[in-house]
PDB file of C-alpha atoms and ligand atoms in Angstrom:
ATOM      1  CA  MET A   1      10.235  15.865  -3.108  1.00  0.00           C
ATOM      2  CA  THR A   2       7.340  16.833  -5.315  1.00  0.00           C
ATOM      3  CA  GLY A   3       5.474  14.215  -7.314  1.00  0.00           C
ATOM      4  CA  GLU A   4       7.225  15.372 -10.466  1.00  0.00           C
ATOM      5  CA  GLU A   5      10.644  15.016  -8.854  1.00  0.00           C
ATOM      6  CA  LEU A   6       9.749  11.578  -7.530  1.00  0.00           C
ATOM      7  CA  LEU A   7       8.679  10.383 -10.984  1.00  0.00           C
ATOM      8  CA  ARG A   8      11.751  11.856 -12.669  1.00  0.00           C
ATOM      9  CA  SER A   9      14.068  10.393 -10.028  1.00  0.00           C
ATOM     10  CA  ARG A  10      12.827   6.931 -11.062  1.00  0.00           C
ATOM     11  CA  GLY A  11      13.012   7.655 -14.753  1.00  0.00           C
ATOM     12  CA  LEU A  12       9.220   7.754 -15.155  1.00  0.00           C
ATOM     13  CA  ARG A  13       7.496  10.145 -17.490  1.00  0.00           C
ATOM     14  CA  VAL A  14       5.447  12.788 -15.648  1.00  0.00           C
ATOM     15  CA  THR A  15       1.741  12.429 -16.471  1.00  0.00           C
ATOM     16  CA  ARG A  16      -1.313  13.908 -14.777  1.00  0.00           C
ATOM     17  CA  PRO A  17      -2.750  10.513 -13.749  1.00  0.00           C
ATOM     18  CA  ARG A  18       0.592   9.486 -12.208  1.00  0.00           C
ATOM     19  CA  LEU A  19       0.811  12.765 -10.284  1.00  0.00           C
ATOM     20  CA  ALA A  20      -2.775  12.419  -9.106  1.00  0.00           C
ATOM     21  CA  VAL A  21      -2.274   8.837  -7.883  1.00  0.00           C
ATOM     22  CA  LEU A  22       0.922   9.826  -6.051  1.00  0.00           C
ATOM     23  CA  GLU A  23      -0.959  12.669  -4.391  1.00  0.00           C
ATOM     24  CA  VAL A  24      -3.783  10.366  -3.311  1.00  0.00           C
ATOM     25  CA  LEU A  25      -1.353   7.804  -1.890  1.00  0.00           C
ATOM     26  CA  ALA A  26       0.704  10.491  -0.140  1.00  0.00           C
ATOM     27  CA  ALA A  27      -2.329  11.298   1.998  1.00  0.00           C
ATOM     28  CA  GLY A  28      -1.672   7.980   3.735  1.00  0.00           C
ATOM     29  CA  GLY A  29      -3.483   4.753   4.387  1.00  0.00           C
ATOM     30  CA  HIS A  30      -3.841   1.482   2.512  1.00  0.00           C
ATOM     31  CA  LEU A  31      -6.212   2.132  -0.336  1.00  0.00           C
ATOM     32  CA  GLU A  32      -8.105  -0.180  -2.647  1.00  0.00           C
ATOM     33  CA  VAL A  33      -8.035   0.534  -6.372  1.00  0.00           C
ATOM     34  CA  GLU A  34     -11.665   1.640  -6.190  1.00  0.00           C
ATOM     35  CA  GLU A  35     -10.928   4.272  -3.530  1.00  0.00           C
ATOM     36  CA  ILE A  36      -7.884   5.479  -5.441  1.00  0.00           C
ATOM     37  CA  THR A  37      -9.929   5.759  -8.644  1.00  0.00           C
ATOM     38  CA  GLN A  38     -12.650   7.767  -6.886  1.00  0.00           C
ATOM     39  CA  ARG A  39     -10.177  10.206  -5.398  1.00  0.00           C
ATOM     40  CA  VAL A  40      -8.249  10.592  -8.649  1.00  0.00           C
ATOM     41  CA  ARG A  41     -11.525  11.362 -10.429  1.00  0.00           C
ATOM     42  CA  GLU A  42     -12.105  14.234  -8.002  1.00  0.00           C
ATOM     43  CA  ARG A  43      -8.871  15.719  -9.374  1.00  0.00           C
ATOM     44  CA  LEU A  44      -9.001  14.711 -13.040  1.00  0.00           C
ATOM     45  CA  ASP A  45     -12.150  14.654 -15.110  1.00  0.00           C
ATOM     46  CA  SER A  46     -11.947  11.336 -16.840  1.00  0.00           C
ATOM     47  CA  VAL A  47      -9.645   8.506 -16.061  1.00  0.00           C
ATOM     48  CA  SER A  48     -10.447   4.853 -16.600  1.00  0.00           C
ATOM     49  CA  THR A  49     -10.031   2.165 -13.978  1.00  0.00           C
ATOM     50  CA  GLN A  50      -7.617   0.441 -16.342  1.00  0.00           C
ATOM     51  CA  ALA A  51      -5.494   3.595 -16.460  1.00  0.00           C
ATOM     52  CA  ILE A  52      -5.345   3.579 -12.661  1.00  0.00           C
ATOM     53  CA  TYR A  53      -4.215  -0.051 -12.685  1.00  0.00           C
ATOM     54  CA  ASP A  54      -1.512   0.845 -15.218  1.00  0.00           C
ATOM     55  CA  VAL A  55      -0.314   3.764 -13.111  1.00  0.00           C
ATOM     56  CA  LEU A  56      -0.253   1.663  -9.932  1.00  0.00           C
ATOM     57  CA  GLY A  57       1.718  -1.032 -11.735  1.00  0.00           C
ATOM     58  CA  ALA A  58       4.296   1.487 -12.968  1.00  0.00           C
ATOM     59  CA  LEU A  59       4.592   3.157  -9.551  1.00  0.00           C
ATOM     60  CA  SER A  60       4.990  -0.185  -7.786  1.00  0.00           C
ATOM     61  CA  ARG A  61       7.642  -1.407 -10.213  1.00  0.00           C
ATOM     62  CA  ALA A  62       9.508   1.867  -9.738  1.00  0.00           C
ATOM     63  CA  GLY A  63       9.364   1.503  -5.956  1.00  0.00           C
ATOM     64  CA  LEU A  64       7.119   4.540  -5.454  1.00  0.00           C
ATOM     65  CA  SER A  65       4.173   2.603  -4.092  1.00  0.00           C
ATOM     66  CA  ARG A  66       3.762  -0.686  -2.328  1.00  0.00           C
ATOM     67  CA  ARG A  67       1.082  -3.250  -2.988  1.00  0.00           C
ATOM     68  CA  ILE A  68      -0.167  -5.434  -0.185  1.00  0.00           C
ATOM     69  CA  GLU A  69      -2.766  -8.129  -0.423  1.00  0.00           C
ATOM     70  CA  PRO A  70      -3.854  -9.585   2.907  1.00  0.00           C
ATOM     71  CA  ALA A  71      -5.700 -12.897   2.535  1.00  0.00           C
ATOM     72  CA  GLY A  72      -9.397 -12.294   1.848  1.00  0.00           C
ATOM     73  CA  SER A  73      -8.910  -8.609   0.970  1.00  0.00           C
ATOM     74  CA  PRO A  74      -8.530  -6.909  -2.391  1.00  0.00           C
ATOM     75  CA  ALA A  75      -5.084  -5.511  -3.190  1.00  0.00           C
ATOM     76  CA  ARG A  76      -4.274  -2.247  -1.446  1.00  0.00           C
ATOM     77  CA  TYR A  77      -1.665   0.356  -2.205  1.00  0.00           C
ATOM     78  CA  GLU A  78       0.318   2.719  -0.025  1.00  0.00           C
ATOM     79  CA  ALA A  79       3.035   5.326  -0.393  1.00  0.00           C
ATOM     80  CA  ARG A  80       5.146   4.136   2.525  1.00  0.00           C
ATOM     81  CA  VAL A  81       7.893   2.169   0.759  1.00  0.00           C
ATOM     82  CA  GLY A  82      11.400   0.940   1.312  1.00  0.00           C
ATOM     83  CA  ASP A  83      11.245   0.064   5.013  1.00  0.00           C
ATOM     84  CA  ASN A  84       9.717  -3.420   4.802  1.00  0.00           C
ATOM     85  CA  HIS A  85       7.180  -2.452   7.476  1.00  0.00           C
ATOM     86  CA  HIS A  86       4.502  -4.987   8.288  1.00  0.00           C
ATOM     87  CA  HIS A  87       0.762  -4.811   8.801  1.00  0.00           C
ATOM     88  CA  VAL A  88      -1.751  -5.716  11.424  1.00  0.00           C
ATOM     89  CA  VAL A  89      -5.160  -6.610  10.009  1.00  0.00           C
ATOM     90  CA  CYS A  90      -8.467  -6.819  11.884  1.00  0.00           C
ATOM     91  CA  ARG A  91     -10.357 -10.073  11.351  1.00  0.00           C
ATOM     92  CA  GLY A  92     -13.596  -8.264  12.167  1.00  0.00           C
ATOM     93  CA  CYS A  93     -13.690  -5.210   9.908  1.00  0.00           C
ATOM     94  CA  GLY A  94     -10.564  -5.448   7.743  1.00  0.00           C
ATOM     95  CA  GLU A  95      -8.933  -2.338   9.207  1.00  0.00           C
ATOM     96  CA  ILE A  96      -5.185  -2.241   8.453  1.00  0.00           C
ATOM     97  CA  ALA A  97      -2.424  -0.476  10.378  1.00  0.00           C
ATOM     98  CA  ASP A  98       1.330  -0.216   9.883  1.00  0.00           C
ATOM     99  CA  VAL A  99       3.693  -2.059  12.207  1.00  0.00           C
ATOM    100  CA  ASP A 100       7.427  -1.432  12.168  1.00  0.00           C
ATOM    101  CA  CYS A 101       9.830  -4.326  11.862  1.00  0.00           C
ATOM    102  CA  ALA A 102      10.248  -5.773  15.345  1.00  0.00           C
ATOM    103  CA  VAL A 103      13.744  -4.547  16.290  1.00  0.00           C
ATOM    104  CA  GLY A 104      16.264  -2.350  14.498  1.00  0.00           C
ATOM    105  CA  SER A 105      16.332  -1.881  10.766  1.00  0.00           C
ATOM    106  CA  ALA A 106      14.256  -4.499   8.923  1.00  0.00           C
ATOM    107  CA  PRO A 107      15.660  -7.562  10.757  1.00  0.00           C
ATOM    108  CA  CYS A 108      13.188  -9.802   8.943  1.00  0.00           C
ATOM    109  CA  LEU A 109      15.177  -9.177   5.773  1.00  0.00           C
ATOM    110  CA  ASP A 110      18.023 -11.223   7.252  1.00  0.00           C
ATOM    111  CA  PRO A 111      16.508 -14.676   7.484  1.00  0.00           C
ATOM    112  CA  VAL A 112      18.302 -17.308   9.525  1.00  0.00           C
ATOM    113  CA  ALA A 113      18.862 -19.219   6.295  1.00  0.00           C
ATOM    114  CA  ALA A 114      18.308 -17.678   2.874  1.00  0.00           C
ATOM    115  CA  TYR A 115      19.636 -20.575   0.758  1.00  0.00           C
ATOM    116  CA  GLY A 116      21.577 -18.157  -1.420  1.00  0.00           C
ATOM    117  CA  PHE A 117      18.508 -16.087  -2.278  1.00  0.00           C
ATOM    118  CA  GLU A 118      18.838 -12.323  -2.489  1.00  0.00           C
ATOM    119  CA  VAL A 119      15.957 -11.306  -0.193  1.00  0.00           C
ATOM    120  CA  ASP A 120      14.227  -7.944  -0.809  1.00  0.00           C
ATOM    121  CA  GLU A 121      10.965  -8.344   1.066  1.00  0.00           C
ATOM    122  CA  ALA A 122       9.650 -10.181   4.101  1.00  0.00           C
ATOM    123  CA  GLU A 123       5.878 -10.318   4.143  1.00  0.00           C
ATOM    124  CA  VAL A 124       4.625 -10.487   7.701  1.00  0.00           C
ATOM    125  CA  THR A 125       0.966  -9.971   8.519  1.00  0.00           C
ATOM    126  CA  TYR A 126      -0.332  -9.884  12.064  1.00  0.00           C
ATOM    127  CA  TRP A 127      -4.000 -10.784  12.441  1.00  0.00           C
ATOM    128  CA  GLY A 128      -6.310  -9.896  15.304  1.00  0.00           C
ATOM    129  CA  LEU A 129      -9.170  -7.624  16.351  1.00  0.00           C
ATOM    130  CA  CYS A 130      -8.974  -3.832  16.247  1.00  0.00           C
ATOM    131  CA  PRO A 131     -10.048  -1.795  19.315  1.00  0.00           C
ATOM    132  CA  SER A 132     -13.564  -1.075  18.011  1.00  0.00           C
ATOM    133  CA  CYS A 133     -14.153  -4.729  17.106  1.00  0.00           C
ATOM    134  CA  GLN A 134     -12.999  -5.711  20.601  1.00  0.00           C
ATOM    135  CA  VAL A 135     -15.608  -3.358  22.069  1.00  0.00           C
ATOM    136  CA  ARG A 136     -18.235  -4.779  19.724  1.00  0.00           C
ATOM    137  CA  ARG A 137     -17.296  -8.333  20.734  1.00  0.00           C
ATOM    138  CA  ALA A 138     -17.484  -7.437  24.430  1.00  0.00           C
ATOM    139  CA  THR A 139     -20.947  -5.921  24.074  1.00  0.00           C
ATOM    140  CA  ASP A 140     -22.222  -8.793  21.882  1.00  0.00           C
ATOM    141  CA  ASP A 141     -21.624 -11.326  24.657  1.00  0.00           C
TER     142      ASP A 141
HETATM  143 ZN1  LIG B 201     -12.041  -4.204  13.398  1.00  0.00          ZN
HETATM  144 ZN1  LIG B 202       1.599  -0.058   5.290  1.00  0.00          ZN
HETATM  145 ZN1  LIG B 203      10.077  -7.439  10.389  1.00  0.00          ZN
END
């Protein structure tokens, strides 16, 4: 689907900033607002940081982007939505990678006891050291 089709499919008006943000997110990764703003500015002449926040809010509410906020890190946004995947975060450098739900299709969304809640997200964050930080640690010793 093109960006325009994605926006229309969620009943969102098609605007150049929304298309640009979708394009930036589609390139992959978990991006901070600052990085997204920089990359959008390479495509559009002038766009305020506030406008980017507004776009990200609209896209997230419409289910076109996902916001994650690991402890100690600014909010990050990604285009991979709808699969409740998890993240592994490096304690050394903050690097983030995607991790699929452990077994089958989003088993974490079926908690052992949900107390009548309708669950739509299970936030699981794995913490550790990425390969390059492990090398750095080994050579620091
Ligand atoms: Zn690291
Ligand atoms: Zn992710
Ligand atoms: Zn899971």
